[in-house]
Short mmCIF file of C-alpha atoms in Angstrom, two decimals:
data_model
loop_
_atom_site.label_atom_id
_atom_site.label_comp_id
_atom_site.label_asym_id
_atom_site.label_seq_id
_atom_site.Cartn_x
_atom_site.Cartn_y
_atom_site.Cartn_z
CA UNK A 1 34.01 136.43 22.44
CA UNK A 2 38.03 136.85 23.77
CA UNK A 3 38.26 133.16 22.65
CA UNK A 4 37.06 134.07 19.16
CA UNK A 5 39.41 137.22 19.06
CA UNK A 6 42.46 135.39 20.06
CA UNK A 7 42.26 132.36 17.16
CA UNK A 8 41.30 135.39 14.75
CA UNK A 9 44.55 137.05 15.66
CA UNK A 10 46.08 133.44 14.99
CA UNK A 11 44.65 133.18 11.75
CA UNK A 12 42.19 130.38 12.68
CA UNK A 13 39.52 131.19 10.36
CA UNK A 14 35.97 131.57 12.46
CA UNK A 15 33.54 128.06 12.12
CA UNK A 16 31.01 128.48 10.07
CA UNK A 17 27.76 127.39 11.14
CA UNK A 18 26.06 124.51 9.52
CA UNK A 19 22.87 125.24 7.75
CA UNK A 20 20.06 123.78 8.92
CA UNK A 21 17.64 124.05 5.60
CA UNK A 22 18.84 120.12 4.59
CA UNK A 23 17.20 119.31 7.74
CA UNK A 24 14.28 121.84 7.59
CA UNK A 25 13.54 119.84 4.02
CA UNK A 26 14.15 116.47 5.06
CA UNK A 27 11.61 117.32 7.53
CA UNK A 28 8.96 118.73 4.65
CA UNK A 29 9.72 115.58 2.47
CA UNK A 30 8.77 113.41 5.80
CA UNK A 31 5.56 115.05 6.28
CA UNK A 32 4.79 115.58 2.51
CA UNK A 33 5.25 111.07 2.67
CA UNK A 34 3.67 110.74 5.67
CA UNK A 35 0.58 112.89 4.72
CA UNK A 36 0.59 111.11 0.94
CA UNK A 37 0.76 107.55 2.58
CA UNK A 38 -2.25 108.49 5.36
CA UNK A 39 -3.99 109.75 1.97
CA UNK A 40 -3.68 106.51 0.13
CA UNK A 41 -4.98 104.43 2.92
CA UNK A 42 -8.29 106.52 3.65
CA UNK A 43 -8.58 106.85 -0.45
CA UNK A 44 -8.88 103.29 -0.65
CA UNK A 45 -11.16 102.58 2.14
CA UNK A 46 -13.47 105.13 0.73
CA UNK A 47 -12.73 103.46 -3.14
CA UNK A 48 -14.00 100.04 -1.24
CA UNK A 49 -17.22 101.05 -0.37
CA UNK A 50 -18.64 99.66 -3.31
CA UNK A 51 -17.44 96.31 -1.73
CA UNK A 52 -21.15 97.17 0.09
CA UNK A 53 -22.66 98.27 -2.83
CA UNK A 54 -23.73 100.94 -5.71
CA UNK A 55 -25.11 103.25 -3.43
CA UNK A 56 -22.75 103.16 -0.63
CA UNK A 57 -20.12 103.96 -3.61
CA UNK A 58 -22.47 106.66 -4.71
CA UNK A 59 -22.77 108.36 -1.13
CA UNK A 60 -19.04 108.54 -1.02
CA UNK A 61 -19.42 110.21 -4.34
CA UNK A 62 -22.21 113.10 -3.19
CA UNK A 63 -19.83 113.41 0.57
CA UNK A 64 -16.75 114.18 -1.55
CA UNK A 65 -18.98 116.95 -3.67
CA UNK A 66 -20.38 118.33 -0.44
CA UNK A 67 -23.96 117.51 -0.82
CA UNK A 68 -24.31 116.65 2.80
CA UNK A 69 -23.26 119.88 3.92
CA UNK A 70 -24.18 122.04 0.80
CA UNK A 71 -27.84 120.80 0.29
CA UNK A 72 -26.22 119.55 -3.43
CA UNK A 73 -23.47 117.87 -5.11
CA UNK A 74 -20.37 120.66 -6.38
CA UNK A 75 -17.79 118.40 -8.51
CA UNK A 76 -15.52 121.19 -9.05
CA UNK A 77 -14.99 120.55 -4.51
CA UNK A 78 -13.01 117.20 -6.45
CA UNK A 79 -11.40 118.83 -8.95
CA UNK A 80 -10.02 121.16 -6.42
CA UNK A 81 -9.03 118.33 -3.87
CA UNK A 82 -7.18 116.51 -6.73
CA UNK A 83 -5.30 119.62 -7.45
CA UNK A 84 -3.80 120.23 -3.92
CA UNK A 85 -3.27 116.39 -3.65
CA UNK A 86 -1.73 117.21 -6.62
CA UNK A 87 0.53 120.04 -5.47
CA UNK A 88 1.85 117.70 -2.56
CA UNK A 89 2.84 114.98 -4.56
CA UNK A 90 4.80 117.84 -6.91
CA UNK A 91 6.80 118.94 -3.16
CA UNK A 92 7.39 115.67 -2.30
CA UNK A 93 9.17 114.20 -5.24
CA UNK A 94 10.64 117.44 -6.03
CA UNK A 95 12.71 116.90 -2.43
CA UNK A 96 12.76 113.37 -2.68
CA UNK A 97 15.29 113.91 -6.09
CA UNK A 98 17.75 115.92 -4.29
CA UNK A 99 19.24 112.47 -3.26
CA UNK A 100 18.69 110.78 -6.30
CA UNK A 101 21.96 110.44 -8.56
CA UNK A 102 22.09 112.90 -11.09
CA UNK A 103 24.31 111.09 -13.63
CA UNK A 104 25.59 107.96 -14.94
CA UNK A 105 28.48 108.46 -12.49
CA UNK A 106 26.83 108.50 -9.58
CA UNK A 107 24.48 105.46 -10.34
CA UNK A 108 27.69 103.71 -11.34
CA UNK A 109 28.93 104.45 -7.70
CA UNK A 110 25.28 104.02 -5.82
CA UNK A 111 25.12 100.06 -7.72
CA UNK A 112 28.59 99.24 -6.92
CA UNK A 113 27.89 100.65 -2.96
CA UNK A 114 24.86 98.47 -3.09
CA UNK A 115 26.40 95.12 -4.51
CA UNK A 116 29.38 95.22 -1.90
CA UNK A 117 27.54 95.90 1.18
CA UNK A 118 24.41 94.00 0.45
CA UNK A 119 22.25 96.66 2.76
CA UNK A 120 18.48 95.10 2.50
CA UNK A 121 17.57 98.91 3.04
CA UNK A 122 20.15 100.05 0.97
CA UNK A 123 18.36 98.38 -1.70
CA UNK A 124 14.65 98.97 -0.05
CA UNK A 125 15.63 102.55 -0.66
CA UNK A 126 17.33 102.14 -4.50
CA UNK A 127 13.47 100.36 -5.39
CA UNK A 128 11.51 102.92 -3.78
CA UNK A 129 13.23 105.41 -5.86
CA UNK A 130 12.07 103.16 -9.11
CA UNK A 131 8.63 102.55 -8.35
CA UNK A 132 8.58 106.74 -7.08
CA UNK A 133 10.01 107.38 -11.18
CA UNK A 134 6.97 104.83 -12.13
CA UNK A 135 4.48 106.61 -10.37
CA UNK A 136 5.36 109.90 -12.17
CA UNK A 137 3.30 107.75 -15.43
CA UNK A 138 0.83 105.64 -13.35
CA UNK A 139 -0.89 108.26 -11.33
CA UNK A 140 -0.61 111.02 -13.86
CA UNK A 141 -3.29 109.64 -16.14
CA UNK A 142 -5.56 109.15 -12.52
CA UNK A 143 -5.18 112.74 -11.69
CA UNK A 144 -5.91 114.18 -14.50
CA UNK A 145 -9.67 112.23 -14.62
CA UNK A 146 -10.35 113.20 -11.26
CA UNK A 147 -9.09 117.04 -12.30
CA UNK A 148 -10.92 117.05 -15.65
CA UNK A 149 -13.97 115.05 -14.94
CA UNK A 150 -14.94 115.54 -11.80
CA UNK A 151 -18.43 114.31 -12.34
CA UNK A 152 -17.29 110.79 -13.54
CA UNK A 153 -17.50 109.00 -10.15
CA UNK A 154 -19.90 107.09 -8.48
CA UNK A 155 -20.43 103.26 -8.70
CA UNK A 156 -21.90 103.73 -12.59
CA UNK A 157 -19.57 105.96 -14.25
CA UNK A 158 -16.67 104.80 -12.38
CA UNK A 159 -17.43 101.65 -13.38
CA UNK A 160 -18.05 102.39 -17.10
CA UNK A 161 -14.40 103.81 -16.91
CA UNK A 162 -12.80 100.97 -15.00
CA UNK A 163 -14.35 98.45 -17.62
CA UNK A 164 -15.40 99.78 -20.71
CA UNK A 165 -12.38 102.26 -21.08
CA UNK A 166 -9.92 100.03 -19.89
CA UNK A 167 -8.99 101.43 -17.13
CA UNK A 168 -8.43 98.44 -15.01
CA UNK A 169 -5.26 97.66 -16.82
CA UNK A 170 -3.72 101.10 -15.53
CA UNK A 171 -5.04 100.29 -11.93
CA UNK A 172 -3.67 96.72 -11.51
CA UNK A 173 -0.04 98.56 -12.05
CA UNK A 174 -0.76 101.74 -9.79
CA UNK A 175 -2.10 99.70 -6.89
CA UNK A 176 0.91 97.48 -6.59
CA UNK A 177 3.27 100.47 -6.97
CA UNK A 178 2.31 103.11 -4.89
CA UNK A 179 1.25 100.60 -2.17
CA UNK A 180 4.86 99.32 -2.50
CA UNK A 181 6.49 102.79 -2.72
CA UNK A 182 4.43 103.81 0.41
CA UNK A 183 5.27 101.06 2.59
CA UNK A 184 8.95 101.32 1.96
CA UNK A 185 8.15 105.04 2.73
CA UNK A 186 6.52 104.55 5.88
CA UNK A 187 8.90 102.13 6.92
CA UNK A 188 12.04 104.04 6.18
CA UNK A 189 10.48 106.67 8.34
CA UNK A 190 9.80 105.11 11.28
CA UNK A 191 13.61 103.85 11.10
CA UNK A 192 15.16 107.25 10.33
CA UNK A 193 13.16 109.23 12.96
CA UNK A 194 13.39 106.26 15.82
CA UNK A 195 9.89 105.29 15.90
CA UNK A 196 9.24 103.33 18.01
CA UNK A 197 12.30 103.60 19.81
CA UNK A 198 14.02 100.04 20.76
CA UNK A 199 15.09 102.13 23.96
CA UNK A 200 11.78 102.29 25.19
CA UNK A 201 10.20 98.78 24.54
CA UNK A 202 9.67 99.17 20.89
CA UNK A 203 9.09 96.56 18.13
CA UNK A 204 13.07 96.04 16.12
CA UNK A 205 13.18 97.16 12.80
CA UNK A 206 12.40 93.54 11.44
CA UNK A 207 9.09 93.69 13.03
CA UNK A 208 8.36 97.39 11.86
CA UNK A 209 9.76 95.79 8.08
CA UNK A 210 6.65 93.05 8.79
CA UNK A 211 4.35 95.29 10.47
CA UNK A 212 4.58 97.61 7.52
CA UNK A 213 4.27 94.86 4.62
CA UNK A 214 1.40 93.17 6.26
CA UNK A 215 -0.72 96.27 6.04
CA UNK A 216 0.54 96.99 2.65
CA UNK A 217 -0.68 93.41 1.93
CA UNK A 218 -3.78 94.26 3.09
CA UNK A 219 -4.84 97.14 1.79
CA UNK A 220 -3.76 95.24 -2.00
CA UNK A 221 -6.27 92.86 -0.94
CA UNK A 222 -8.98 95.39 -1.08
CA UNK A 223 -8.03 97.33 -3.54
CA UNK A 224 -8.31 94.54 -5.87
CA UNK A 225 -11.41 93.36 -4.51
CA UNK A 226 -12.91 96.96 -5.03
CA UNK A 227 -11.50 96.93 -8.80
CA UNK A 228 -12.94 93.58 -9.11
CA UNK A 229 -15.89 94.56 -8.25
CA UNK A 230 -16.00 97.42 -10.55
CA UNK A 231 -14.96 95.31 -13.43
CA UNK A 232 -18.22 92.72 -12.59
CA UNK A 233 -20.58 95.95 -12.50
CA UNK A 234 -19.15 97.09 -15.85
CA UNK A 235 -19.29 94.20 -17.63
CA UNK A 236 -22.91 93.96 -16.62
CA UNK A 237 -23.83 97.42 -17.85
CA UNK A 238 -22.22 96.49 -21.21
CA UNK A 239 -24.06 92.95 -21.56
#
């Protein structure tokens, strides 16, 4: 306290304290990723049942309306689901663009960082931002199905919409993207929180980079089987 009297009488203006809000939302815009990417994952396990069949598609259906626990199926449970899912996607890009540039001047000065380092994660970063601005038109049109017809899924109708309304076309874009946007997520995570930490026996970043990509890989592989499969059921229905 004398110390802070004494450069006062000097004229040393007092420090001010850093705020600690950029770091309170860098933390929400982890969590809101993390929470997204765990989402996606489960979401497409669940969209491959019908990789068993109709009717293990259609139980997925009836669990997600809360007839095993309700005695029926409630489709507005969906609709509700979809709109918080909704919601979180809204926070997370919404702190994501804080660090986006903001005008020409900036991306001028972001592309000409990029080409004279030639930082692979630099540039990991610069696509994730692209295929983030992509998925503000790919999973728009998804959401608002699952909001507004709640009803629609199930191995039938989700398969009349897949086929017969063309829906497969907007799928084989959104699967690539957001699988690509949330493995560059997920990796760039583990990196900027030190997980796992090189200190104490963990994998280097190149085999978190491979780690990441192969289950991204992975999970493509399904979700185009599952579409696949939804494509062969509705083309049957319409022959």
């Amino acid at each position: 306290m004398a110390h802070g009297q004494e450069l006062a009488k000097a004229g040393v203006p007092p420090v001010k304290r850093a705020s600690r809000w950029p770091a309170r939302l860098d933390l929400i815009q982890s969590l809101t990723g993390l929470a997204l990417a765990a989402f996606l994952c489960v979401h497409l396990l669940l969209d491959s049942a019908i990789l068993i069949g109709p009717e293990a598609a259609n139980w997925v259906a009836r669990f997600f309306e809360g007839e095993p626990f309700l005695g029926r199926g409630y489709p507005g449970i969906v609709s509700l689901a979809a709109v918080g899912l909704l919601l979180l996607i809204v926070v997370h890009a919404a702190l994501a663009l804080r660090k986006f540039p903001h005008d020409y001047r900036q991306y001028r000065a972001f592309q000409a960082h990029v080409k004279h380092f030639r930082h692979g994660d630099t540039r990991l970063w610069w696509w994730q931002v692209v295929t983030g601005f992509l998925l503000f038109f790919l999973a728009a049109p998804h959401l608002y199905v699952v909001i507004t017809q709640p009803e629609a899924i199930g191995a039938v109708p989700s398969a009349q919409r897949v086929f017969e309304g063309r829906a497969w076309l907007l799928y084989a874009l959104l699967l690539p993207v957001v699988l690509f946007h949330a493995a560059a997520g997920v990796y760039r995570l583990a990196v900027k929180w030190g997980w796992p930490s090189s200190r104490g026996g963990g994998a280097p970043r190149a085999g978190i980079r491979k780690a990441v990509w192969g289950v991204a890989l992975a999970y493509l592989a399904i979700g185009l089987a599952a579409l696949g499969a939804y494509v062969g059921i509705g083309m049957g229905l319409a022959g």
